[in-house]
Amino acid sequence: MTAPQTPHENQPPDEPHGAGADPGDGPELARELREGALIALVVAVSGVLLGLLWAWLAPRVPLIADTHNVYLKNTEGEEAIGADGTFFLLGLGFGLVSAAAVFLFRRRGGVPLVVALAVGGLLGAVLAWLTGMWLGPTPDVVAHARQVGPGVVFDGPLRLQAKGALLVWPAAAMATLIALTGLFGPRDPELDGPVVPDWSGHHHEPPAAR
């Protein structure tokens, strides 16, 4: 017979497989993904409101036609640039508001929330662009000119010349959420003092009670 073997000195017993995993990680991640999908959907749908505001606030491009061609009434007008600028400012405002609303709802950041804001903001910007063009004057300039007649000023279609303005909403939302999380988000608990590792390899037993 052989003597029973004892575990090596200072070697902890083997832990069962998966003992260190947090059982709450799975449900927590699933909940964050569901919340992220809901946030992305709500933010994207709010793009309809941005489109309504854009169609209402953007300056119109006056056109005039003769019997053959259609011309700009003001050849040096800045109405087209004004439409892009209006969309830019509205996208910036919607990005700030949507990020602030998400932070107040969750009180923290996180990758799922940032991704949700980015995706929702981009979809909302595209939806706002399409909504604004649909609510604006007809894009069929020739038919509109024939309808009003020669020499009559009419509004040109609402267009977004600078497509980069579509990225203003998601970029502003992500930057705002990250900034709010860094300034007002929960802090990690601080340790009482510096942790000094023990490189001696000796196991220190607690003193016995007297």
PDB file of C-alpha atoms in Angstrom:
ATOM      1  CA  MET A   1       0.000   0.000   0.000  1.00  0.00           C
ATOM      2  CA  THR A   2       1.158   3.537  -0.642  1.00  0.00           C
ATOM      3  CA  ALA A   3       0.814   6.499   1.684  1.00  0.00           C
ATOM      4  CA  PRO A   4      -1.892   9.015   0.797  1.00  0.00           C
ATOM      5  CA  GLN A   5      -0.550  11.898  -1.191  1.00  0.00           C
ATOM      6  CA  THR A   6      -0.928  15.394   0.201  1.00  0.00           C
ATOM      7  CA  PRO A   7      -1.325  18.463  -2.004  1.00  0.00           C
ATOM      8  CA  HIS A   8       1.778  20.484  -2.666  1.00  0.00           C
ATOM      9  CA  GLU A   9       2.585  23.203  -0.183  1.00  0.00           C
ATOM     10  CA  ASN A  10       0.957  26.566  -0.911  1.00  0.00           C
ATOM     11  CA  GLN A  11      -0.899  25.145  -3.932  1.00  0.00           C
ATOM     12  CA  PRO A  12      -4.639  25.795  -3.837  1.00  0.00           C
ATOM     13  CA  PRO A  13      -6.976  22.934  -4.677  1.00  0.00           C
ATOM     14  CA  ASP A  14      -8.222  22.679  -8.209  1.00  0.00           C
ATOM     15  CA  GLU A  15     -11.396  24.645  -8.829  1.00  0.00           C
ATOM     16  CA  PRO A  16     -14.194  23.116 -10.847  1.00  0.00           C
ATOM     17  CA  HIS A  17     -14.359  24.159 -14.474  1.00  0.00           C
ATOM     18  CA  GLY A  18     -16.192  27.444 -14.923  1.00  0.00           C
ATOM     19  CA  ALA A  19     -16.248  28.211 -11.200  1.00  0.00           C
ATOM     20  CA  GLY A  20     -14.849  31.711 -11.799  1.00  0.00           C
ATOM     21  CA  ALA A  21     -17.545  32.693 -14.301  1.00  0.00           C
ATOM     22  CA  ASP A  22     -20.144  35.140 -13.132  1.00  0.00           C
ATOM     23  CA  PRO A  23     -23.594  33.625 -13.678  1.00  0.00           C
ATOM     24  CA  GLY A  24     -25.066  37.087 -14.057  1.00  0.00           C
ATOM     25  CA  ASP A  25     -22.971  38.043 -17.089  1.00  0.00           C
ATOM     26  CA  GLY A  26     -25.228  36.264 -19.585  1.00  0.00           C
ATOM     27  CA  PRO A  27     -28.560  37.786 -18.491  1.00  0.00           C
ATOM     28  CA  GLU A  28     -26.953  41.213 -18.086  1.00  0.00           C
ATOM     29  CA  LEU A  29     -25.518  41.140 -21.602  1.00  0.00           C
ATOM     30  CA  ALA A  30     -28.839  39.983 -23.042  1.00  0.00           C
ATOM     31  CA  ARG A  31     -30.633  42.814 -21.255  1.00  0.00           C
ATOM     32  CA  GLU A  32     -28.146  45.378 -22.584  1.00  0.00           C
ATOM     33  CA  LEU A  33     -28.596  44.065 -26.117  1.00  0.00           C
ATOM     34  CA  ARG A  34     -32.377  44.306 -25.844  1.00  0.00           C
ATOM     35  CA  GLU A  35     -32.142  47.833 -24.501  1.00  0.00           C
ATOM     36  CA  GLY A  36     -29.694  48.745 -27.263  1.00  0.00           C
ATOM     37  CA  ALA A  37     -32.048  47.464 -29.960  1.00  0.00           C
ATOM     38  CA  LEU A  38     -34.958  49.405 -28.438  1.00  0.00           C
ATOM     39  CA  ILE A  39     -32.883  52.589 -28.202  1.00  0.00           C
ATOM     40  CA  ALA A  40     -31.722  52.259 -31.815  1.00  0.00           C
ATOM     41  CA  LEU A  41     -35.341  51.826 -32.964  1.00  0.00           C
ATOM     42  CA  VAL A  42     -36.640  54.833 -31.018  1.00  0.00           C
ATOM     43  CA  VAL A  43     -33.773  57.055 -32.169  1.00  0.00           C
ATOM     44  CA  ALA A  44     -34.242  56.007 -35.789  1.00  0.00           C
ATOM     45  CA  VAL A  45     -37.996  56.691 -35.722  1.00  0.00           C
ATOM     46  CA  SER A  46     -37.366  60.154 -34.287  1.00  0.00           C
ATOM     47  CA  GLY A  47     -35.746  60.962 -37.610  1.00  0.00           C
ATOM     48  CA  VAL A  48     -39.244  61.661 -38.922  1.00  0.00           C
ATOM     49  CA  LEU A  49     -39.401  64.662 -36.594  1.00  0.00           C
ATOM     50  CA  LEU A  50     -36.044  65.903 -37.860  1.00  0.00           C
ATOM     51  CA  GLY A  51     -37.345  65.600 -41.421  1.00  0.00           C
ATOM     52  CA  LEU A  52     -40.445  67.636 -40.531  1.00  0.00           C
ATOM     53  CA  LEU A  53     -38.314  70.368 -38.986  1.00  0.00           C
ATOM     54  CA  TRP A  54     -35.935  70.370 -41.927  1.00  0.00           C
ATOM     55  CA  ALA A  55     -38.756  70.744 -44.444  1.00  0.00           C
ATOM     56  CA  TRP A  56     -40.197  73.571 -42.346  1.00  0.00           C
ATOM     57  CA  LEU A  57     -37.027  75.513 -41.496  1.00  0.00           C
ATOM     58  CA  ALA A  58     -34.811  75.003 -44.558  1.00  0.00           C
ATOM     59  CA  PRO A  59     -34.742  77.960 -46.965  1.00  0.00           C
ATOM     60  CA  ARG A  60     -36.336  77.429 -50.344  1.00  0.00           C
ATOM     61  CA  VAL A  61     -34.472  77.716 -53.649  1.00  0.00           C
ATOM     62  CA  PRO A  62     -36.458  80.081 -55.926  1.00  0.00           C
ATOM     63  CA  LEU A  63     -36.626  79.049 -59.565  1.00  0.00           C
ATOM     64  CA  ILE A  64     -38.086  80.694 -62.649  1.00  0.00           C
ATOM     65  CA  ALA A  65     -38.732  79.301 -66.114  1.00  0.00           C
ATOM     66  CA  ASP A  66     -39.288  80.579 -69.606  1.00  0.00           C
ATOM     67  CA  THR A  67     -40.756  78.628 -72.469  1.00  0.00           C
ATOM     68  CA  HIS A  68     -37.663  76.444 -72.809  1.00  0.00           C
ATOM     69  CA  ASN A  69     -35.516  76.300 -69.641  1.00  0.00           C
ATOM     70  CA  VAL A  70     -35.602  76.627 -65.864  1.00  0.00           C
ATOM     71  CA  TYR A  71     -33.228  79.031 -64.119  1.00  0.00           C
ATOM     72  CA  LEU A  72     -32.213  80.041 -60.633  1.00  0.00           C
ATOM     73  CA  LYS A  73     -33.916  83.310 -59.751  1.00  0.00           C
ATOM     74  CA  ASN A  74     -30.962  84.348 -57.594  1.00  0.00           C
ATOM     75  CA  THR A  75     -27.806  83.120 -59.283  1.00  0.00           C
ATOM     76  CA  GLU A  76     -25.716  84.075 -56.247  1.00  0.00           C
ATOM     77  CA  GLY A  77     -28.206  82.866 -53.667  1.00  0.00           C
ATOM     78  CA  GLU A  78     -27.146  80.721 -50.733  1.00  0.00           C
ATOM     79  CA  GLU A  79     -30.414  78.857 -50.250  1.00  0.00           C
ATOM     80  CA  ALA A  80     -28.930  75.479 -51.213  1.00  0.00           C
ATOM     81  CA  ILE A  81     -26.112  75.910 -48.688  1.00  0.00           C
ATOM     82  CA  GLY A  82     -28.698  77.040 -46.157  1.00  0.00           C
ATOM     83  CA  ALA A  83     -30.602  73.769 -46.547  1.00  0.00           C
ATOM     84  CA  ASP A  84     -27.437  71.784 -45.811  1.00  0.00           C
ATOM     85  CA  GLY A  85     -26.609  74.009 -42.847  1.00  0.00           C
ATOM     86  CA  THR A  86     -30.105  73.595 -41.419  1.00  0.00           C
ATOM     87  CA  PHE A  87     -29.836  69.817 -41.637  1.00  0.00           C
ATOM     88  CA  PHE A  88     -26.392  69.962 -40.030  1.00  0.00           C
ATOM     89  CA  LEU A  89     -27.605  72.004 -37.053  1.00  0.00           C
ATOM     90  CA  LEU A  90     -30.724  69.880 -36.594  1.00  0.00           C
ATOM     91  CA  GLY A  91     -28.641  66.703 -36.692  1.00  0.00           C
ATOM     92  CA  LEU A  92     -26.271  68.150 -34.093  1.00  0.00           C
ATOM     93  CA  GLY A  93     -29.157  69.063 -31.813  1.00  0.00           C
ATOM     94  CA  PHE A  94     -30.826  65.674 -32.175  1.00  0.00           C
ATOM     95  CA  GLY A  95     -27.521  63.955 -31.420  1.00  0.00           C
ATOM     96  CA  LEU A  96     -27.070  65.916 -28.197  1.00  0.00           C
ATOM     97  CA  VAL A  97     -30.664  65.370 -27.064  1.00  0.00           C
ATOM     98  CA  SER A  98     -30.772  61.651 -27.880  1.00  0.00           C
ATOM     99  CA  ALA A  99     -27.493  60.987 -26.053  1.00  0.00           C
ATOM    100  CA  ALA A 100     -28.629  62.961 -22.999  1.00  0.00           C
ATOM    101  CA  ALA A 101     -31.943  61.069 -22.937  1.00  0.00           C
ATOM    102  CA  VAL A 102     -30.186  57.693 -23.128  1.00  0.00           C
ATOM    103  CA  PHE A 103     -27.777  58.663 -20.349  1.00  0.00           C
ATOM    104  CA  LEU A 104     -30.623  59.803 -18.099  1.00  0.00           C
ATOM    105  CA  PHE A 105     -32.421  56.531 -18.834  1.00  0.00           C
ATOM    106  CA  ARG A 106     -29.436  54.273 -18.094  1.00  0.00           C
ATOM    107  CA  ARG A 107     -27.172  56.520 -15.981  1.00  0.00           C
ATOM    108  CA  ARG A 108     -24.107  54.912 -17.527  1.00  0.00           C
ATOM    109  CA  GLY A 109     -22.454  54.202 -20.854  1.00  0.00           C
ATOM    110  CA  GLY A 110     -21.336  50.950 -22.385  1.00  0.00           C
ATOM    111  CA  VAL A 111     -20.515  49.600 -25.817  1.00  0.00           C
ATOM    112  CA  PRO A 112     -24.094  48.418 -26.603  1.00  0.00           C
ATOM    113  CA  LEU A 113     -25.499  51.873 -25.864  1.00  0.00           C
ATOM    114  CA  VAL A 114     -22.864  53.669 -27.945  1.00  0.00           C
ATOM    115  CA  VAL A 115     -23.432  51.316 -30.877  1.00  0.00           C
ATOM    116  CA  ALA A 116     -27.206  51.708 -30.522  1.00  0.00           C
ATOM    117  CA  LEU A 117     -26.919  55.488 -30.672  1.00  0.00           C
ATOM    118  CA  ALA A 118     -24.614  55.330 -33.684  1.00  0.00           C
ATOM    119  CA  VAL A 119     -26.863  52.964 -35.650  1.00  0.00           C
ATOM    120  CA  GLY A 120     -30.073  54.694 -34.617  1.00  0.00           C
ATOM    121  CA  GLY A 121     -28.664  58.140 -35.356  1.00  0.00           C
ATOM    122  CA  LEU A 122     -27.502  57.129 -38.831  1.00  0.00           C
ATOM    123  CA  LEU A 123     -30.834  55.501 -39.686  1.00  0.00           C
ATOM    124  CA  GLY A 124     -32.674  58.496 -38.251  1.00  0.00           C
ATOM    125  CA  ALA A 125     -30.626  60.905 -40.356  1.00  0.00           C
ATOM    126  CA  VAL A 126     -31.368  58.940 -43.533  1.00  0.00           C
ATOM    127  CA  LEU A 127     -35.063  58.797 -42.633  1.00  0.00           C
ATOM    128  CA  ALA A 128     -35.058  62.552 -41.971  1.00  0.00           C
ATOM    129  CA  TRP A 129     -33.428  63.205 -45.339  1.00  0.00           C
ATOM    130  CA  LEU A 130     -36.034  61.148 -47.192  1.00  0.00           C
ATOM    131  CA  THR A 131     -38.897  62.623 -45.176  1.00  0.00           C
ATOM    132  CA  GLY A 132     -37.773  66.184 -45.822  1.00  0.00           C
ATOM    133  CA  MET A 133     -37.489  65.634 -49.558  1.00  0.00           C
ATOM    134  CA  TRP A 134     -40.902  63.951 -49.618  1.00  0.00           C
ATOM    135  CA  LEU A 135     -42.542  66.838 -47.736  1.00  0.00           C
ATOM    136  CA  GLY A 136     -40.761  69.517 -49.749  1.00  0.00           C
ATOM    137  CA  PRO A 137     -41.577  70.746 -53.238  1.00  0.00           C
ATOM    138  CA  THR A 138     -41.831  68.177 -55.986  1.00  0.00           C
ATOM    139  CA  PRO A 139     -38.498  67.028 -57.451  1.00  0.00           C
ATOM    140  CA  ASP A 140     -40.001  67.135 -60.968  1.00  0.00           C
ATOM    141  CA  VAL A 141     -38.864  70.654 -61.801  1.00  0.00           C
ATOM    142  CA  VAL A 142     -40.018  70.554 -65.431  1.00  0.00           C
ATOM    143  CA  ALA A 143     -43.560  69.526 -64.542  1.00  0.00           C
ATOM    144  CA  HIS A 144     -43.681  72.166 -61.796  1.00  0.00           C
ATOM    145  CA  ALA A 145     -42.497  74.865 -64.227  1.00  0.00           C
ATOM    146  CA  ARG A 146     -45.175  73.895 -66.733  1.00  0.00           C
ATOM    147  CA  GLN A 147     -47.774  73.971 -63.989  1.00  0.00           C
ATOM    148  CA  VAL A 148     -47.002  77.516 -62.785  1.00  0.00           C
ATOM    149  CA  GLY A 149     -46.262  78.905 -66.244  1.00  0.00           C
ATOM    150  CA  PRO A 150     -43.412  80.988 -67.715  1.00  0.00           C
ATOM    151  CA  GLY A 151     -42.066  83.893 -65.699  1.00  0.00           C
ATOM    152  CA  VAL A 152     -43.577  82.705 -62.387  1.00  0.00           C
ATOM    153  CA  VAL A 153     -41.245  82.086 -59.440  1.00  0.00           C
ATOM    154  CA  PHE A 154     -41.628  78.700 -57.746  1.00  0.00           C
ATOM    155  CA  ASP A 155     -39.726  76.712 -55.122  1.00  0.00           C
ATOM    156  CA  GLY A 156     -37.161  74.158 -56.159  1.00  0.00           C
ATOM    157  CA  PRO A 157     -36.911  70.711 -54.559  1.00  0.00           C
ATOM    158  CA  LEU A 158     -35.377  70.315 -51.115  1.00  0.00           C
ATOM    159  CA  ARG A 159     -32.038  68.571 -51.501  1.00  0.00           C
ATOM    160  CA  LEU A 160     -29.086  67.663 -49.324  1.00  0.00           C
ATOM    161  CA  GLN A 161     -25.968  68.511 -51.285  1.00  0.00           C
ATOM    162  CA  ALA A 162     -23.425  67.582 -48.577  1.00  0.00           C
ATOM    163  CA  LYS A 163     -24.160  63.937 -47.762  1.00  0.00           C
ATOM    164  CA  GLY A 164     -21.625  64.079 -44.936  1.00  0.00           C
ATOM    165  CA  ALA A 165     -24.274  65.892 -42.898  1.00  0.00           C
ATOM    166  CA  LEU A 166     -25.903  62.490 -42.393  1.00  0.00           C
ATOM    167  CA  LEU A 167     -23.044  61.573 -40.041  1.00  0.00           C
ATOM    168  CA  VAL A 168     -23.495  64.570 -37.743  1.00  0.00           C
ATOM    169  CA  TRP A 169     -26.278  62.985 -35.682  1.00  0.00           C
ATOM    170  CA  PRO A 170     -24.527  59.666 -34.876  1.00  0.00           C
ATOM    171  CA  ALA A 171     -21.161  61.348 -34.290  1.00  0.00           C
ATOM    172  CA  ALA A 172     -22.622  63.949 -31.924  1.00  0.00           C
ATOM    173  CA  ALA A 173     -24.623  61.291 -30.059  1.00  0.00           C
ATOM    174  CA  MET A 174     -21.608  59.036 -29.489  1.00  0.00           C
ATOM    175  CA  ALA A 175     -19.340  61.884 -28.395  1.00  0.00           C
ATOM    176  CA  THR A 176     -21.968  63.271 -26.026  1.00  0.00           C
ATOM    177  CA  LEU A 177     -22.697  59.910 -24.393  1.00  0.00           C
ATOM    178  CA  ILE A 178     -18.993  59.220 -23.867  1.00  0.00           C
ATOM    179  CA  ALA A 179     -18.493  62.682 -22.374  1.00  0.00           C
ATOM    180  CA  LEU A 180     -21.496  62.353 -20.039  1.00  0.00           C
ATOM    181  CA  THR A 181     -20.358  58.921 -18.918  1.00  0.00           C
ATOM    182  CA  GLY A 182     -16.870  60.199 -18.162  1.00  0.00           C
ATOM    183  CA  LEU A 183     -18.159  63.202 -16.234  1.00  0.00           C
ATOM    184  CA  PHE A 184     -21.215  61.878 -14.415  1.00  0.00           C
ATOM    185  CA  GLY A 185     -21.085  58.089 -14.784  1.00  0.00           C
ATOM    186  CA  PRO A 186     -20.566  55.685 -11.863  1.00  0.00           C
ATOM    187  CA  ARG A 187     -17.036  55.444 -10.519  1.00  0.00           C
ATOM    188  CA  ASP A 188     -15.165  52.243  -9.738  1.00  0.00           C
ATOM    189  CA  PRO A 189     -14.636  51.690  -6.008  1.00  0.00           C
ATOM    190  CA  GLU A 190     -11.194  52.835  -4.878  1.00  0.00           C
ATOM    191  CA  LEU A 191      -8.938  50.595  -2.808  1.00  0.00           C
ATOM    192  CA  ASP A 192      -7.947  51.624   0.712  1.00  0.00           C
ATOM    193  CA  GLY A 193      -4.256  51.512  -0.111  1.00  0.00           C
ATOM    194  CA  PRO A 194      -1.717  50.206  -2.601  1.00  0.00           C
ATOM    195  CA  VAL A 195      -1.580  46.452  -2.997  1.00  0.00           C
ATOM    196  CA  VAL A 196       1.991  45.152  -2.501  1.00  0.00           C
ATOM    197  CA  PRO A 197       2.511  41.671  -3.929  1.00  0.00           C
ATOM    198  CA  ASP A 198       4.342  39.086  -1.802  1.00  0.00           C
ATOM    199  CA  TRP A 199       7.229  37.673  -3.863  1.00  0.00           C
ATOM    200  CA  SER A 200       8.749  35.656  -1.003  1.00  0.00           C
ATOM    201  CA  GLY A 201       6.704  32.550  -1.711  1.00  0.00           C
ATOM    202  CA  HIS A 202       6.023  31.973   2.015  1.00  0.00           C
ATOM    203  CA  HIS A 203       2.511  31.368   3.199  1.00  0.00           C
ATOM    204  CA  HIS A 204       1.666  33.635   6.127  1.00  0.00           C
ATOM    205  CA  GLU A 205      -0.703  32.124   8.647  1.00  0.00           C
ATOM    206  CA  PRO A 206      -2.925  34.461  10.633  1.00  0.00           C
ATOM    207  CA  PRO A 207      -1.826  34.763  14.289  1.00  0.00           C
ATOM    208  CA  ALA A 208      -3.571  32.416  16.671  1.00  0.00           C
ATOM    209  CA  ALA A 209      -5.964  33.907  19.143  1.00  0.00           C
ATOM    210  CA  ARG A 210      -4.706  33.979  22.723  1.00  0.00           C
TER     211      ARG A 210
END
